[in-house]
Amino acid sequence: MKLDIHGGSCGHSCCLRVENLSVRIGADPILRDVNLHVHCGELVALIGPNGAGKSTFLKAVLGQREYEGVIAFSEPGQRSKKPRIGYVPQSPAFDPSDPVSVADLFACCMSKRPAFLGLGKAMRQKVLECLERVHGEDLIDKRVGTLSGGELQRVLLALALEPMPNILILDEPLSGVDVEGMETLMDMLDEIRKTYDLSILMTTHDFSMLPRYADQVVLIDRTVLIQGKPEAVLNSAEFSRAFHMKGGSL
Amino acid sequence: MSLWYALWDFLPLEMLHWDFMKNALLALLLMAPLFGLLSTMIVTGRMSFFSDALGHSAFTGIAIGAICGLAAPTWAAVGFSVVFALLFSYVRSRSNQAADTLIGVFSSSAVALGIFVATLGGGSFTKYNKYLIGDILSVTPGEIGMLALVLAAVLVFWTLYANRLTLTAIHPQLASSRGIPVGLSQTLFVTAIAVVVTLSISSVGLLILNSLLVLPAAAARNIARNLRQYHGFSVLFALAAGIAGLTVSYYSGCSAGAAISLILALIFAVTFCLRKVRA
């Protein structure tokens, strides 16, 4: 496993460069020979049928999974420090009975003062400022387990943006979100990307949003089948084979 | 202790004129916040059954310590419980099996080993009954001192680690992405539970221990809307049940541990009915 921090070799400024990545669970290869560059300020969508290895790929990038190959990060003009990765996990993982409010969740992540003692005024103000980025100030006292799919994604997004990361990774942010919520969320991501010149890597099963919002789409099924502009990938033979022949849904 | 004894002699409470009742009350006033706090994380981390299994492993450690002729088998039990907890954490992190299945495997193995060791060569099992049922009324000033030390250590640990433990319990992946060493946090927590359970079991018994480690937080979850209320209610319920249970036990002659557990169950039932008030 090798992690280094330097520029890419594709002629662009790369925030994430993955080369010859392979991941195994025991003797089973989950991913093999994956090559992928995420350029600075781009939104890259990772798509693929169920079991294609999308979540495993994200885990490897997050450093939560052993891998072979290279995962390298770089910032334009800089050559230093480990990158800050903002991560928005797949959403339906909070127990609805957990007595943890949105404010508590932020305090657990951002404050040294034990969250069970309550938030101080300054911390509460900071949480409100974070939620403001996703237009979610009214969610501060709600329990995380009771949030709707769209609300939870916005809260997790606000959390991932504090401190402002070098790259933002979202695992299926659109699942469990209604059509209106999807559009709101994607508009928000677009706005954040432009405001903060942030690179975004996300996995999704919803392809209708891709032509409007994604700069690059990468289709994987254990390895990269095709990558490029959304229209080119969505109209490719590889895409049809990966989804239609395997019974995937558009 | 003499100040504590003298304090209650001034009050017109008949039950607190007895030294054993003063000891039991002081022990409960220390145990309630201690277990009220720990129970919040045990329940959030879905480890209720694990604390029960740890109690049984502590009993096995005591049996092994006694057979080996140690003067203080409690310390053998602490060692055994910590090894048990660490081994369980290791296997859980390496296995695809559900946590409750693994707890069942470890718990039944520990109990079987304890009974095997205790009855080796035709030995009697009855002398270990006090660890299973326990009696808070026979708690000694030395044991109270130990409970006070454990409470102080847990408060320090909690102040430093509560946020990380909470995030690890509610969403390990999110915790990991925020740079929290999830495996280390879980290991520290199970080790802390192992030490607390084992040091407490010889003075108060498994029954009261387990009810105090699960029921206060379970009841608090029914009505709490945030972490502050969750911890506050949990400690409050543990304290109220402890004092009320001791009083009921004195006037009715029943086991204090059983009375405390039943009052906690009653509090759970009441909060269950009130759960709709939570947002």
mmCIF file of N, CA, C and O in Angstrom, chain B residues 183-270:
data_model
loop_
_atom_site.group_PDB
_atom_site.id
_atom_site.type_symbol
_atom_site.label_atom_id
_atom_site.label_comp_id
_atom_site.label_asym_id
_atom_site.label_seq_id
_atom_site.Cartn_x
_atom_site.Cartn_y
_atom_site.Cartn_z
ATOM 1 N N GLY B 183 -11.274 1.293 16.300
ATOM 2 C CA GLY B 183 -10.896 0.054 16.992
ATOM 3 C C GLY B 183 -10.363 0.341 18.383
ATOM 4 O O GLY B 183 -10.764 -0.315 19.358
ATOM 5 N N LEU B 184 -9.508 1.370 18.507
ATOM 6 C CA LEU B 184 -8.930 1.709 19.812
ATOM 7 C C LEU B 184 -10.022 2.202 20.762
ATOM 8 O O LEU B 184 -10.055 1.835 21.945
ATOM 9 N N SER B 185 -10.943 3.023 20.252
ATOM 10 C CA SER B 185 -12.037 3.537 21.098
ATOM 11 C C SER B 185 -12.876 2.385 21.635
ATOM 12 O O SER B 185 -13.214 2.348 22.826
ATOM 13 N N GLN B 186 -13.214 1.442 20.743
ATOM 14 C CA GLN B 186 -14.038 0.314 21.178
ATOM 15 C C GLN B 186 -13.289 -0.532 22.209
ATOM 16 O O GLN B 186 -13.872 -0.980 23.205
ATOM 17 N N THR B 187 -11.990 -0.727 21.987
ATOM 18 C CA THR B 187 -11.207 -1.535 22.913
ATOM 19 C C THR B 187 -11.111 -0.862 24.284
ATOM 20 O O THR B 187 -11.270 -1.516 25.323
ATOM 21 N N LEU B 188 -10.876 0.452 24.285
ATOM 22 C CA LEU B 188 -10.806 1.175 25.560
ATOM 23 C C LEU B 188 -12.121 1.067 26.318
ATOM 24 O O LEU B 188 -12.143 0.867 27.524
ATOM 25 N N PHE B 189 -13.211 1.186 25.568
ATOM 26 C CA PHE B 189 -14.523 1.142 26.209
ATOM 27 C C PHE B 189 -14.812 -0.237 26.812
ATOM 28 O O PHE B 189 -15.223 -0.339 27.970
ATOM 29 N N VAL B 190 -14.580 -1.293 26.041
ATOM 30 C CA VAL B 190 -14.866 -2.632 26.589
ATOM 31 C C VAL B 190 -13.943 -2.948 27.768
ATOM 32 O O VAL B 190 -14.346 -3.603 28.729
ATOM 33 N N THR B 191 -12.707 -2.425 27.732
ATOM 34 C CA THR B 191 -11.793 -2.647 28.849
ATOM 35 C C THR B 191 -12.309 -1.924 30.097
ATOM 36 O O THR B 191 -12.301 -2.490 31.205
ATOM 37 N N ALA B 192 -12.774 -0.689 29.907
ATOM 38 C CA ALA B 192 -13.319 0.072 31.046
ATOM 39 C C ALA B 192 -14.523 -0.655 31.641
ATOM 40 O O ALA B 192 -14.640 -0.787 32.870
ATOM 41 N N ILE B 193 -15.404 -1.147 30.773
ATOM 42 C CA ILE B 193 -16.595 -1.867 31.264
ATOM 43 C C ILE B 193 -16.152 -3.120 32.018
ATOM 44 O O ILE B 193 -16.688 -3.450 33.090
ATOM 45 N N ALA B 194 -15.161 -3.820 31.478
ATOM 46 C CA ALA B 194 -14.687 -5.061 32.105
ATOM 47 C C ALA B 194 -14.168 -4.777 33.518
ATOM 48 O O ALA B 194 -14.495 -5.493 34.475
ATOM 49 N N VAL B 195 -13.382 -3.716 33.664
ATOM 50 C CA VAL B 195 -12.811 -3.387 34.981
ATOM 51 C C VAL B 195 -13.924 -2.977 35.954
ATOM 52 O O VAL B 195 -13.987 -3.466 37.089
ATOM 53 N N VAL B 196 -14.835 -2.119 35.501
ATOM 54 C CA VAL B 196 -15.901 -1.627 36.389
ATOM 55 C C VAL B 196 -16.814 -2.775 36.823
ATOM 56 O O VAL B 196 -17.126 -2.924 38.010
ATOM 57 N N VAL B 197 -17.224 -3.590 35.863
ATOM 58 C CA VAL B 197 -18.140 -4.696 36.187
ATOM 59 C C VAL B 197 -17.480 -5.635 37.190
ATOM 60 O O VAL B 197 -18.085 -6.028 38.194
ATOM 61 N N THR B 198 -16.227 -5.968 36.946
ATOM 62 C CA THR B 198 -15.566 -6.958 37.793
ATOM 63 C C THR B 198 -15.309 -6.426 39.198
ATOM 64 O O THR B 198 -15.495 -7.141 40.187
ATOM 65 N N LEU B 199 -14.907 -5.155 39.297
ATOM 66 C CA LEU B 199 -14.638 -4.607 40.623
ATOM 67 C C LEU B 199 -15.928 -4.434 41.428
ATOM 68 O O LEU B 199 -15.908 -4.440 42.649
ATOM 69 N N SER B 200 -17.040 -4.274 40.725
ATOM 70 C CA SER B 200 -18.300 -4.039 41.431
ATOM 71 C C SER B 200 -19.016 -5.328 41.789
ATOM 72 O O SER B 200 -19.788 -5.371 42.750
ATOM 73 N N ILE B 201 -18.767 -6.378 41.030
ATOM 74 C CA ILE B 201 -19.600 -7.576 41.162
ATOM 75 C C ILE B 201 -19.458 -8.231 42.535
ATOM 76 O O ILE B 201 -20.442 -8.728 43.101
ATOM 77 N N SER B 202 -18.257 -8.204 43.116
ATOM 78 C CA SER B 202 -18.088 -8.904 44.383
ATOM 79 C C SER B 202 -18.815 -8.174 45.510
ATOM 80 O O SER B 202 -19.190 -8.770 46.497
ATOM 81 N N SER B 203 -19.027 -6.856 45.357
ATOM 82 C CA SER B 203 -19.745 -6.156 46.426
ATOM 83 C C SER B 203 -21.241 -6.082 46.192
ATOM 84 O O SER B 203 -22.008 -6.057 47.152
ATOM 85 N N VAL B 204 -21.670 -6.048 44.939
ATOM 86 C CA VAL B 204 -23.112 -5.837 44.719
ATOM 87 C C VAL B 204 -23.819 -6.965 43.967
ATOM 88 O O VAL B 204 -25.047 -7.022 43.975
ATOM 89 N N GLY B 205 -23.083 -7.850 43.327
ATOM 90 C CA GLY B 205 -23.731 -8.970 42.635
ATOM 91 C C GLY B 205 -24.150 -8.655 41.215
ATOM 92 O O GLY B 205 -24.291 -7.494 40.822
ATOM 93 N N LEU B 206 -24.335 -9.723 40.459
ATOM 94 C CA LEU B 206 -24.595 -9.611 39.029
ATOM 95 C C LEU B 206 -25.967 -9.019 38.705
ATOM 96 O O LEU B 206 -26.120 -8.259 37.756
ATOM 97 N N LEU B 207 -26.969 -9.351 39.513
ATOM 98 C CA LEU B 207 -28.346 -8.939 39.230
ATOM 99 C C LEU B 207 -28.479 -7.412 39.192
ATOM 100 O O LEU B 207 -28.909 -6.822 38.195
ATOM 101 N N ILE B 208 -28.058 -6.775 40.297
ATOM 102 C CA ILE B 208 -28.189 -5.312 40.388
ATOM 103 C C ILE B 208 -27.279 -4.627 39.376
ATOM 104 O O ILE B 208 -27.619 -3.608 38.776
ATOM 105 N N LEU B 209 -26.116 -5.245 39.166
ATOM 106 C CA LEU B 209 -25.150 -4.692 38.232
ATOM 107 C C LEU B 209 -25.730 -4.587 36.823
ATOM 108 O O LEU B 209 -25.677 -3.544 36.170
ATOM 109 N N ASN B 210 -26.307 -5.674 36.373
ATOM 110 C CA ASN B 210 -26.837 -5.675 35.010
ATOM 111 C C ASN B 210 -28.054 -4.787 34.856
ATOM 112 O O ASN B 210 -28.222 -4.139 33.830
ATOM 113 N N SER B 211 -28.900 -4.750 35.891
ATOM 114 C CA SER B 211 -30.068 -3.886 35.744
ATOM 115 C C SER B 211 -29.622 -2.429 35.723
ATOM 116 O O SER B 211 -30.157 -1.617 34.974
ATOM 117 N N LEU B 212 -28.600 -2.077 36.529
ATOM 118 C CA LEU B 212 -28.131 -0.690 36.528
ATOM 119 C C LEU B 212 -27.348 -0.332 35.260
ATOM 120 O O LEU B 212 -27.219 0.830 34.914
ATOM 121 N N LEU B 213 -26.827 -1.336 34.588
ATOM 122 C CA LEU B 213 -26.046 -1.063 33.378
ATOM 123 C C LEU B 213 -26.907 -0.956 32.118
ATOM 124 O O LEU B 213 -26.417 -0.584 31.069
ATOM 125 N N VAL B 214 -28.146 -1.357 32.192
ATOM 126 C CA VAL B 214 -28.983 -1.333 30.988
ATOM 127 C C VAL B 214 -30.251 -0.476 31.172
ATOM 128 O O VAL B 214 -30.558 0.386 30.346
ATOM 129 N N LEU B 215 -30.971 -0.711 32.278
ATOM 130 C CA LEU B 215 -32.298 -0.107 32.415
ATOM 131 C C LEU B 215 -32.322 1.428 32.496
ATOM 132 O O LEU B 215 -33.204 2.042 31.890
ATOM 133 N N PRO B 216 -31.400 2.085 33.231
ATOM 134 C CA PRO B 216 -31.504 3.559 33.285
ATOM 135 C C PRO B 216 -31.441 4.201 31.898
ATOM 136 O O PRO B 216 -32.265 5.067 31.569
ATOM 137 N N ALA B 217 -30.499 3.757 31.077
ATOM 138 C CA ALA B 217 -30.367 4.347 29.736
ATOM 139 C C ALA B 217 -31.540 3.936 28.849
ATOM 140 O O ALA B 217 -32.036 4.739 28.061
ATOM 141 N N ALA B 218 -31.978 2.684 28.988
ATOM 142 C CA ALA B 218 -33.112 2.223 28.169
ATOM 143 C C ALA B 218 -34.338 3.078 28.458
ATOM 144 O O ALA B 218 -35.074 3.472 27.545
ATOM 145 N N ALA B 219 -34.564 3.391 29.755
ATOM 146 C CA ALA B 219 -35.712 4.237 30.128
ATOM 147 C C ALA B 219 -35.493 5.671 29.635
ATOM 148 O O ALA B 219 -36.415 6.304 29.110
ATOM 149 N N ALA B 220 -34.265 6.175 29.786
ATOM 150 C CA ALA B 220 -33.974 7.556 29.374
ATOM 151 C C ALA B 220 -34.185 7.743 27.876
ATOM 152 O O ALA B 220 -34.664 8.782 27.423
ATOM 153 N N ARG B 221 -33.850 6.726 27.092
ATOM 154 C CA ARG B 221 -34.003 6.828 25.627
ATOM 155 C C ARG B 221 -35.447 7.038 25.208
ATOM 156 O O ARG B 221 -35.725 7.579 24.150
ATOM 157 N N ASN B 222 -36.364 6.558 26.050
ATOM 158 C CA ASN B 222 -37.780 6.706 25.699
ATOM 159 C C ASN B 222 -38.201 8.167 25.638
ATOM 160 O O ASN B 222 -39.128 8.524 24.911
ATOM 161 N N ILE B 223 -37.548 9.016 26.445
ATOM 162 C CA ILE B 223 -38.029 10.405 26.524
ATOM 163 C C ILE B 223 -36.976 11.460 26.195
ATOM 164 O O ILE B 223 -37.318 12.623 26.036
ATOM 165 N N ALA B 224 -35.698 11.055 26.102
ATOM 166 C CA ALA B 224 -34.647 12.065 25.883
ATOM 167 C C ALA B 224 -34.598 12.503 24.427
ATOM 168 O O ALA B 224 -34.780 11.704 23.527
ATOM 169 N N ARG B 225 -34.347 13.822 24.236
ATOM 170 C CA ARG B 225 -34.273 14.351 22.873
ATOM 171 C C ARG B 225 -32.844 14.658 22.443
ATOM 172 O O ARG B 225 -32.583 14.899 21.284
ATOM 173 N N ASN B 226 -31.944 14.685 23.413
ATOM 174 C CA ASN B 226 -30.542 14.947 23.068
ATOM 175 C C ASN B 226 -29.626 14.270 24.094
ATOM 176 O O ASN B 226 -30.103 13.682 25.067
ATOM 177 N N LEU B 227 -28.331 14.389 23.883
ATOM 178 C CA LEU B 227 -27.378 13.671 24.737
ATOM 179 C C LEU B 227 -27.407 14.173 26.173
ATOM 180 O O LEU B 227 -27.221 13.402 27.114
ATOM 181 N N ARG B 228 -27.637 15.466 26.363
ATOM 182 C CA ARG B 228 -27.661 15.997 27.720
ATOM 183 C C ARG B 228 -28.825 15.393 28.507
ATOM 184 O O ARG B 228 -28.661 14.944 29.636
ATOM 185 N N GLN B 229 -30.000 15.373 27.888
ATOM 186 C CA GLN B 229 -31.156 14.780 28.566
ATOM 187 C C GLN B 229 -30.938 13.284 28.779
ATOM 188 O O GLN B 229 -31.303 12.735 29.816
ATOM 189 N N TYR B 230 -30.348 12.638 27.791
ATOM 190 C CA TYR B 230 -30.108 11.188 27.864
ATOM 191 C C TYR B 230 -29.263 10.846 29.090
ATOM 192 O O TYR B 230 -29.631 9.997 29.918
ATOM 193 N N HIS B 231 -28.145 11.539 29.241
ATOM 194 C CA HIS B 231 -27.268 11.278 30.389
ATOM 195 C C HIS B 231 -27.931 11.706 31.699
ATOM 196 O O HIS B 231 -27.838 11.011 32.703
ATOM 197 N N GLY B 232 -28.587 12.868 31.658
ATOM 198 C CA GLY B 232 -29.228 13.393 32.874
ATOM 199 C C GLY B 232 -30.307 12.447 33.386
ATOM 200 O O GLY B 232 -30.327 12.072 34.568
ATOM 201 N N PHE B 233 -31.213 12.055 32.498
ATOM 202 C CA PHE B 233 -32.293 11.141 32.901
ATOM 203 C C PHE B 233 -31.727 9.798 33.380
ATOM 204 O O PHE B 233 -32.217 9.217 34.344
ATOM 205 N N SER B 234 -30.724 9.306 32.678
ATOM 206 C CA SER B 234 -30.165 8.002 33.013
ATOM 207 C C SER B 234 -29.599 8.002 34.439
ATOM 208 O O SER B 234 -29.887 7.113 35.243
ATOM 209 N N VAL B 235 -28.827 9.038 34.765
ATOM 210 C CA VAL B 235 -28.245 9.138 36.114
ATOM 211 C C VAL B 235 -29.359 9.347 37.142
ATOM 212 O O VAL B 235 -29.366 8.723 38.215
ATOM 213 N N LEU B 236 -30.318 10.199 36.786
ATOM 214 C CA LEU B 236 -31.432 10.480 37.709
ATOM 215 C C LEU B 236 -32.241 9.211 38.004
ATOM 216 O O LEU B 236 -32.562 8.913 39.163
ATOM 217 N N PHE B 237 -32.560 8.442 36.967
ATOM 218 C CA PHE B 237 -33.337 7.211 37.159
ATOM 219 C C PHE B 237 -32.565 6.209 38.013
ATOM 220 O O PHE B 237 -33.142 5.529 38.871
ATOM 221 N N ALA B 238 -31.255 6.101 37.769
ATOM 222 C CA ALA B 238 -30.440 5.165 38.543
ATOM 223 C C ALA B 238 -30.420 5.576 40.013
ATOM 224 O O ALA B 238 -30.577 4.727 40.916
ATOM 225 N N LEU B 239 -30.274 6.882 40.263
ATOM 226 C CA LEU B 239 -30.259 7.385 41.646
ATOM 227 C C LEU B 239 -31.614 7.159 42.325
ATOM 228 O O LEU B 239 -31.680 6.655 43.450
ATOM 229 N N ALA B 240 -32.685 7.534 41.635
ATOM 230 C CA ALA B 240 -34.028 7.415 42.213
ATOM 231 C C ALA B 240 -34.342 5.957 42.524
ATOM 232 O O ALA B 240 -34.849 5.635 43.613
ATOM 233 N N ALA B 241 -34.030 5.057 41.589
ATOM 234 C CA ALA B 241 -34.331 3.637 41.794
ATOM 235 C C ALA B 241 -33.468 3.077 42.918
ATOM 236 O O ALA B 241 -33.939 2.238 43.715
ATOM 237 N N GLY B 242 -32.219 3.530 42.997
ATOM 238 C CA GLY B 242 -31.326 3.049 44.052
ATOM 239 C C GLY B 242 -31.867 3.399 45.422
ATOM 240 O O GLY B 242 -31.979 2.540 46.308
ATOM 241 N N ILE B 243 -32.234 4.671 45.610
ATOM 242 C CA ILE B 243 -32.714 5.125 46.928
ATOM 243 C C ILE B 243 -34.081 4.494 47.243
ATOM 244 O O ILE B 243 -34.310 3.976 48.338
ATOM 245 N N ALA B 244 -34.974 4.504 46.243
ATOM 246 C CA ALA B 244 -36.300 3.931 46.467
ATOM 247 C C ALA B 244 -36.208 2.426 46.723
ATOM 248 O O ALA B 244 -36.893 1.890 47.609
ATOM 249 N N GLY B 245 -35.357 1.750 45.979
ATOM 250 C CA GLY B 245 -35.214 0.295 46.147
ATOM 251 C C GLY B 245 -34.671 -0.067 47.512
ATOM 252 O O GLY B 245 -35.128 -1.032 48.143
ATOM 253 N N LEU B 246 -33.727 0.725 47.996
ATOM 254 C CA LEU B 246 -33.149 0.471 49.320
ATOM 255 C C LEU B 246 -34.224 0.651 50.403
ATOM 256 O O LEU B 246 -34.325 -0.146 51.350
ATOM 257 N N THR B 247 -35.040 1.697 50.230
ATOM 258 C CA THR B 247 -36.118 1.969 51.193
ATOM 259 C C THR B 247 -37.144 0.827 51.196
ATOM 260 O O THR B 247 -37.531 0.316 52.256
ATOM 261 N N VAL B 248 -37.564 0.421 50.001
ATOM 262 C CA VAL B 248 -38.540 -0.675 49.884
ATOM 263 C C VAL B 248 -37.974 -1.944 50.529
ATOM 264 O O VAL B 248 -38.662 -2.658 51.263
ATOM 265 N N SER B 249 -36.703 -2.184 50.263
ATOM 266 C CA SER B 249 -36.057 -3.379 50.793
ATOM 267 C C SER B 249 -36.047 -3.359 52.324
ATOM 268 O O SER B 249 -36.315 -4.362 52.979
ATOM 269 N N TYR B 250 -35.778 -2.188 52.909
ATOM 270 C CA TYR B 250 -35.697 -2.083 54.368
ATOM 271 C C TYR B 250 -37.052 -2.369 55.014
ATOM 272 O O TYR B 250 -37.157 -3.112 55.976
ATOM 273 N N TYR B 251 -38.085 -1.761 54.433
ATOM 274 C CA TYR B 251 -39.399 -1.894 55.065
ATOM 275 C C TYR B 251 -40.119 -3.185 54.701
ATOM 276 O O TYR B 251 -41.021 -3.608 55.404
ATOM 277 N N SER B 252 -39.743 -3.822 53.592
ATOM 278 C CA SER B 252 -40.464 -5.051 53.213
ATOM 279 C C SER B 252 -39.626 -6.302 53.467
ATOM 280 O O SER B 252 -40.146 -7.410 53.424
ATOM 281 N N GLY B 253 -38.337 -6.112 53.680
ATOM 282 C CA GLY B 253 -37.474 -7.269 53.960
ATOM 283 C C GLY B 253 -37.050 -8.029 52.710
ATOM 284 O O GLY B 253 -36.453 -9.096 52.802
ATOM 285 N N CYS B 254 -37.335 -7.476 51.526
ATOM 286 C CA CYS B 254 -36.956 -8.187 50.291
ATOM 287 C C CYS B 254 -35.517 -7.831 49.900
ATOM 288 O O CYS B 254 -34.899 -6.952 50.518
ATOM 289 N N SER B 255 -34.998 -8.504 48.875
ATOM 290 C CA SER B 255 -33.641 -8.237 48.394
ATOM 291 C C SER B 255 -33.560 -6.822 47.802
ATOM 292 O O SER B 255 -34.419 -6.427 47.000
ATOM 293 N N ALA B 256 -32.541 -6.061 48.233
ATOM 294 C CA ALA B 256 -32.406 -4.685 47.740
ATOM 295 C C ALA B 256 -32.143 -4.678 46.235
ATOM 296 O O ALA B 256 -32.692 -3.854 45.495
ATOM 297 N N GLY B 257 -31.313 -5.616 45.775
ATOM 298 C CA GLY B 257 -30.989 -5.686 44.346
ATOM 299 C C GLY B 257 -32.243 -5.897 43.517
ATOM 300 O O GLY B 257 -32.446 -5.227 42.491
ATOM 301 N N ALA B 258 -33.093 -6.819 43.978
ATOM 302 C CA ALA B 258 -34.320 -7.118 43.239
ATOM 303 C C ALA B 258 -35.243 -5.903 43.239
ATOM 304 O O ALA B 258 -35.854 -5.563 42.215
ATOM 305 N N ALA B 259 -35.341 -5.218 44.408
ATOM 306 C CA ALA B 259 -36.232 -4.049 44.497
ATOM 307 C C ALA B 259 -35.759 -2.943 43.552
ATOM 308 O O ALA B 259 -36.568 -2.338 42.838
ATOM 309 N N ILE B 260 -34.448 -2.700 43.530
ATOM 310 C CA ILE B 260 -33.908 -1.652 42.649
ATOM 311 C C ILE B 260 -34.175 -1.994 41.182
ATOM 312 O O ILE B 260 -34.619 -1.157 40.390
ATOM 313 N N SER B 261 -33.947 -3.272 40.832
ATOM 314 C CA SER B 261 -34.169 -3.698 39.437
ATOM 315 C C SER B 261 -35.632 -3.531 39.049
ATOM 316 O O SER B 261 -35.942 -3.069 37.943
ATOM 317 N N LEU B 262 -36.543 -3.904 39.965
ATOM 318 C CA LEU B 262 -37.973 -3.805 39.647
ATOM 319 C C LEU B 262 -38.415 -2.354 39.495
ATOM 320 O O LEU B 262 -39.218 -2.026 38.617
ATOM 321 N N ILE B 263 -37.876 -1.475 40.354
ATOM 322 C CA ILE B 263 -38.239 -0.051 40.246
ATOM 323 C C ILE B 263 -37.730 0.522 38.919
ATOM 324 O O ILE B 263 -38.429 1.287 38.247
ATOM 325 N N LEU B 264 -36.552 0.099 38.529
ATOM 326 C CA LEU B 264 -36.035 0.544 37.218
ATOM 327 C C LEU B 264 -36.922 0.052 36.085
ATOM 328 O O LEU B 264 -37.189 0.771 35.116
ATOM 329 N N ALA B 265 -37.402 -1.197 36.217
ATOM 330 C CA ALA B 265 -38.299 -1.742 35.187
ATOM 331 C C ALA B 265 -39.589 -0.934 35.139
ATOM 332 O O ALA B 265 -40.139 -0.656 34.065
ATOM 333 N N LEU B 266 -40.061 -0.515 36.332
ATOM 334 C CA LEU B 266 -41.277 0.298 36.411
ATOM 335 C C LEU B 266 -41.045 1.664 35.741
ATOM 336 O O LEU B 266 -41.899 2.159 34.993
ATOM 337 N N ILE B 267 -39.883 2.252 36.000
ATOM 338 C CA ILE B 267 -39.545 3.547 35.370
ATOM 339 C C ILE B 267 -39.512 3.379 33.852
ATOM 340 O O ILE B 267 -40.000 4.228 33.102
ATOM 341 N N PHE B 268 -38.972 2.247 33.398
ATOM 342 C CA PHE B 268 -38.947 1.999 31.950
ATOM 343 C C PHE B 268 -40.373 1.961 31.398
ATOM 344 O O PHE B 268 -40.667 2.553 30.354
ATOM 345 N N ALA B 269 -41.260 1.254 32.135
ATOM 346 C CA ALA B 269 -42.645 1.125 31.669
ATOM 347 C C ALA B 269 -43.314 2.499 31.583
ATOM 348 O O ALA B 269 -44.015 2.802 30.604
ATOM 349 N N VAL B 270 -43.082 3.330 32.609
ATOM 350 C CA VAL B 270 -43.705 4.665 32.621
ATOM 351 C C VAL B 270 -43.167 5.510 31.454
ATOM 352 O O VAL B 270 -43.929 6.139 30.719
#
